[in-house]
Amino acid sequence: MREKILIADDDADNREIMRMALERAGYEIVLARDGREALEAARREKPALVLMDLSMPVLSGWEAVRRMKDDAALRAIPVLAFTAHAITGDETRAREAGCDGYLSKPCPPRLAVETVAAHLRARSSGATL
Ligand SMILES: [Mg+2]
């Protein structure tokens, strides 16, 4: 069975670039356009990993990650933060919010695919990155 990846991003172009790259790499993709949709999709689809844009309307990625990590049913799902904020300290803040990893935009699709694969491997072997 293909592993399922949830891509949450309010930018349609980013969603599409990541969807194509990850589908080509063999994953099944679920899409969300804001933090609320991301939470709903995480509960419904039980993805193997979430790529979470932090700047999103309705409910931010920051808040969506916090709620996932407060939820016993969702806590174990790795979340990679995805943000255009090239601000020093953003990675630390993302990890404090509960993110398991961090990708800064613009992110080459190949790097995103490699990072997703590395986190899935680490999770299945019980290691942390
Ligand atoms: Mg955004």
PDB file of C-alpha atoms and ligand atoms in Angstrom:
ATOM      1  CA  MET A   1       0.000   0.000   0.000  1.00  0.00           C
ATOM      2  CA  ARG A   2       1.282   3.464  -0.879  1.00  0.00           C
ATOM      3  CA  GLU A   3       2.037   5.783   2.007  1.00  0.00           C
ATOM      4  CA  LYS A   4      -0.270   8.771   2.260  1.00  0.00           C
ATOM      5  CA  ILE A   5       1.100  12.311   2.502  1.00  0.00           C
ATOM      6  CA  LEU A   6      -1.040  15.299   3.455  1.00  0.00           C
ATOM      7  CA  ILE A   7       0.037  18.549   1.786  1.00  0.00           C
ATOM      8  CA  ALA A   8      -1.434  21.633   3.477  1.00  0.00           C
ATOM      9  CA  ASP A   9      -0.717  24.906   1.693  1.00  0.00           C
ATOM     10  CA  ASP A  10      -2.919  27.859   0.757  1.00  0.00           C
ATOM     11  CA  ASP A  11      -0.839  28.490  -2.380  1.00  0.00           C
ATOM     12  CA  ALA A  12      -2.275  26.464  -5.271  1.00  0.00           C
ATOM     13  CA  ASP A  13       1.009  26.469  -7.216  1.00  0.00           C
ATOM     14  CA  ASN A  14       2.949  25.124  -4.245  1.00  0.00           C
ATOM     15  CA  ARG A  15       0.350  22.437  -3.618  1.00  0.00           C
ATOM     16  CA  GLU A  16       0.548  21.357  -7.238  1.00  0.00           C
ATOM     17  CA  ILE A  17       4.373  21.332  -7.416  1.00  0.00           C
ATOM     18  CA  MET A  18       4.607  19.213  -4.267  1.00  0.00           C
ATOM     19  CA  ARG A  19       1.716  16.964  -5.291  1.00  0.00           C
ATOM     20  CA  MET A  20       3.358  16.168  -8.625  1.00  0.00           C
ATOM     21  CA  ALA A  21       6.785  15.531  -7.109  1.00  0.00           C
ATOM     22  CA  LEU A  22       5.472  13.296  -4.321  1.00  0.00           C
ATOM     23  CA  GLU A  23       3.077  11.398  -6.589  1.00  0.00           C
ATOM     24  CA  ARG A  24       5.943  10.720  -8.951  1.00  0.00           C
ATOM     25  CA  ALA A  25       7.896   9.399  -5.974  1.00  0.00           C
ATOM     26  CA  GLY A  26       5.086   6.912  -5.368  1.00  0.00           C
ATOM     27  CA  TYR A  27       3.067   8.481  -2.550  1.00  0.00           C
ATOM     28  CA  GLU A  28      -0.676   8.888  -2.318  1.00  0.00           C
ATOM     29  CA  ILE A  29      -1.538  12.571  -1.823  1.00  0.00           C
ATOM     30  CA  VAL A  30      -4.232  14.342   0.158  1.00  0.00           C
ATOM     31  CA  LEU A  31      -4.525  18.140  -0.163  1.00  0.00           C
ATOM     32  CA  ALA A  32      -5.678  20.850   2.247  1.00  0.00           C
ATOM     33  CA  ARG A  33      -5.902  24.611   1.662  1.00  0.00           C
ATOM     34  CA  ASP A  34      -5.867  25.904   5.228  1.00  0.00           C
ATOM     35  CA  GLY A  35      -5.188  24.780   8.778  1.00  0.00           C
ATOM     36  CA  ARG A  36      -8.745  23.701   9.485  1.00  0.00           C
ATOM     37  CA  GLU A  37      -8.863  21.537   6.360  1.00  0.00           C
ATOM     38  CA  ALA A  38      -5.475  20.128   7.349  1.00  0.00           C
ATOM     39  CA  LEU A  39      -6.746  19.066  10.780  1.00  0.00           C
ATOM     40  CA  GLU A  40      -9.896  17.541   9.288  1.00  0.00           C
ATOM     41  CA  ALA A  41      -7.871  15.684   6.651  1.00  0.00           C
ATOM     42  CA  ALA A  42      -5.373  14.456   9.249  1.00  0.00           C
ATOM     43  CA  ARG A  43      -8.223  12.998  11.350  1.00  0.00           C
ATOM     44  CA  ARG A  44     -10.013  11.493   8.367  1.00  0.00           C
ATOM     45  CA  GLU A  45      -7.092  10.198   6.315  1.00  0.00           C
ATOM     46  CA  LYS A  46      -4.505   9.299   8.972  1.00  0.00           C
ATOM     47  CA  PRO A  47      -1.585  10.296   6.703  1.00  0.00           C
ATOM     48  CA  ALA A  48       1.905   8.869   7.234  1.00  0.00           C
ATOM     49  CA  LEU A  49       3.295  12.425   7.220  1.00  0.00           C
ATOM     50  CA  VAL A  50       2.096  16.029   6.877  1.00  0.00           C
ATOM     51  CA  LEU A  51       3.793  18.798   4.907  1.00  0.00           C
ATOM     52  CA  MET A  52       2.420  21.893   6.636  1.00  0.00           C
ATOM     53  CA  ASP A  53       2.716  25.418   5.328  1.00  0.00           C
ATOM     54  CA  LEU A  54       2.841  27.631   8.420  1.00  0.00           C
ATOM     55  CA  SER A  55       1.249  30.733   6.855  1.00  0.00           C
ATOM     56  CA  MET A  56      -2.328  29.797   6.013  1.00  0.00           C
ATOM     57  CA  PRO A  57      -5.735  31.441   6.434  1.00  0.00           C
ATOM     58  CA  VAL A  58      -8.633  30.300   8.672  1.00  0.00           C
ATOM     59  CA  LEU A  59      -6.284  28.423  10.977  1.00  0.00           C
ATOM     60  CA  SER A  60      -2.512  28.880  10.675  1.00  0.00           C
ATOM     61  CA  GLY A  61      -0.138  25.993  10.226  1.00  0.00           C
ATOM     62  CA  TRP A  62       1.377  26.878  13.592  1.00  0.00           C
ATOM     63  CA  GLU A  63      -1.971  26.363  15.323  1.00  0.00           C
ATOM     64  CA  ALA A  64      -2.834  23.276  13.280  1.00  0.00           C
ATOM     65  CA  VAL A  65       0.446  21.634  14.339  1.00  0.00           C
ATOM     66  CA  ARG A  66      -0.148  22.522  17.999  1.00  0.00           C
ATOM     67  CA  ARG A  67      -3.609  20.963  17.855  1.00  0.00           C
ATOM     68  CA  MET A  68      -2.259  17.846  16.140  1.00  0.00           C
ATOM     69  CA  LYS A  69       0.406  17.416  18.804  1.00  0.00           C
ATOM     70  CA  ASP A  70      -2.224  17.914  21.561  1.00  0.00           C
ATOM     71  CA  ASP A  71      -4.359  15.158  20.048  1.00  0.00           C
ATOM     72  CA  ALA A  72      -3.395  11.642  21.115  1.00  0.00           C
ATOM     73  CA  ALA A  73      -4.774  10.244  17.848  1.00  0.00           C
ATOM     74  CA  LEU A  74      -2.630  12.541  15.683  1.00  0.00           C
ATOM     75  CA  ARG A  75       0.452  13.177  17.802  1.00  0.00           C
ATOM     76  CA  ALA A  76       2.591  10.449  16.238  1.00  0.00           C
ATOM     77  CA  ILE A  77       2.188  11.739  12.680  1.00  0.00           C
ATOM     78  CA  PRO A  78       5.403  13.511  11.631  1.00  0.00           C
ATOM     79  CA  VAL A  79       4.896  17.104  10.515  1.00  0.00           C
ATOM     80  CA  LEU A  80       7.350  18.930   8.267  1.00  0.00           C
ATOM     81  CA  ALA A  81       6.895  22.690   8.478  1.00  0.00           C
ATOM     82  CA  PHE A  82       6.953  24.504   5.197  1.00  0.00           C
ATOM     83  CA  THR A  83       7.487  28.230   5.298  1.00  0.00           C
ATOM     84  CA  ALA A  84       8.629  31.178   3.255  1.00  0.00           C
ATOM     85  CA  HIS A  85       9.710  33.020   6.380  1.00  0.00           C
ATOM     86  CA  ALA A  86      13.470  33.023   6.072  1.00  0.00           C
ATOM     87  CA  ILE A  87      13.690  34.468   9.542  1.00  0.00           C
ATOM     88  CA  THR A  88      16.387  33.387  11.941  1.00  0.00           C
ATOM     89  CA  GLY A  89      14.795  31.382  14.691  1.00  0.00           C
ATOM     90  CA  ASP A  90      11.876  30.201  12.592  1.00  0.00           C
ATOM     91  CA  GLU A  91      13.154  26.627  12.630  1.00  0.00           C
ATOM     92  CA  THR A  92      13.391  26.740  16.423  1.00  0.00           C
ATOM     93  CA  ARG A  93       9.863  28.140  16.661  1.00  0.00           C
ATOM     94  CA  ALA A  94       8.599  25.463  14.292  1.00  0.00           C
ATOM     95  CA  ARG A  95      10.144  22.727  16.436  1.00  0.00           C
ATOM     96  CA  GLU A  96       8.724  24.315  19.588  1.00  0.00           C
ATOM     97  CA  ALA A  97       5.269  24.256  17.987  1.00  0.00           C
ATOM     98  CA  GLY A  98       5.762  20.493  17.579  1.00  0.00           C
ATOM     99  CA  CYS A  99       7.058  20.230  14.022  1.00  0.00           C
ATOM    100  CA  ASP A 100       9.372  17.275  13.409  1.00  0.00           C
ATOM    101  CA  GLY A 101      11.279  18.946  10.597  1.00  0.00           C
ATOM    102  CA  TYR A 102      11.479  22.072   8.533  1.00  0.00           C
ATOM    103  CA  LEU A 103      11.664  23.013   4.861  1.00  0.00           C
ATOM    104  CA  SER A 104      12.148  26.619   3.820  1.00  0.00           C
ATOM    105  CA  LYS A 105      10.609  27.960   0.616  1.00  0.00           C
ATOM    106  CA  PRO A 106      11.488  28.059  -2.131  1.00  0.00           C
ATOM    107  CA  CYS A 107      12.209  24.379  -1.744  1.00  0.00           C
ATOM    108  CA  PRO A 108      13.344  22.276  -4.706  1.00  0.00           C
ATOM    109  CA  PRO A 109      10.762  19.472  -5.071  1.00  0.00           C
ATOM    110  CA  ARG A 110      13.546  16.877  -5.024  1.00  0.00           C
ATOM    111  CA  LEU A 111      14.703  18.098  -1.595  1.00  0.00           C
ATOM    112  CA  ALA A 112      11.129  17.873  -0.281  1.00  0.00           C
ATOM    113  CA  VAL A 113      10.837  14.299  -1.579  1.00  0.00           C
ATOM    114  CA  GLU A 114      14.186  13.345  -0.001  1.00  0.00           C
ATOM    115  CA  THR A 115      13.223  14.903   3.334  1.00  0.00           C
ATOM    116  CA  VAL A 116       9.821  13.188   3.363  1.00  0.00           C
ATOM    117  CA  ALA A 117      11.479   9.835   2.607  1.00  0.00           C
ATOM    118  CA  ALA A 118      14.100  10.364   5.328  1.00  0.00           C
ATOM    119  CA  HIS A 119      11.440  11.127   7.945  1.00  0.00           C
ATOM    120  CA  LEU A 120       9.326   8.123   6.976  1.00  0.00           C
ATOM    121  CA  ARG A 121      12.399   5.865   7.164  1.00  0.00           C
ATOM    122  CA  ALA A 122      13.357   7.338  10.543  1.00  0.00           C
ATOM    123  CA  ARG A 123       9.875   6.810  11.886  1.00  0.00           C
ATOM    124  CA  SER A 124       9.693   3.195  10.765  1.00  0.00           C
ATOM    125  CA  SER A 125      13.075   2.511  12.389  1.00  0.00           C
ATOM    126  CA  GLY A 126      12.102   4.359  15.592  1.00  0.00           C
ATOM    127  CA  ALA A 127      14.777   7.031  15.219  1.00  0.00           C
ATOM    128  CA  THR A 128      14.245  10.780  15.272  1.00  0.00           C
ATOM    129  CA  LEU A 129      15.850  13.293  12.944  1.00  0.00           C
TER     130      LEU A 129
HETATM  131 MG    MG B   1       0.925  30.083   2.827  1.00  0.00          MG
END
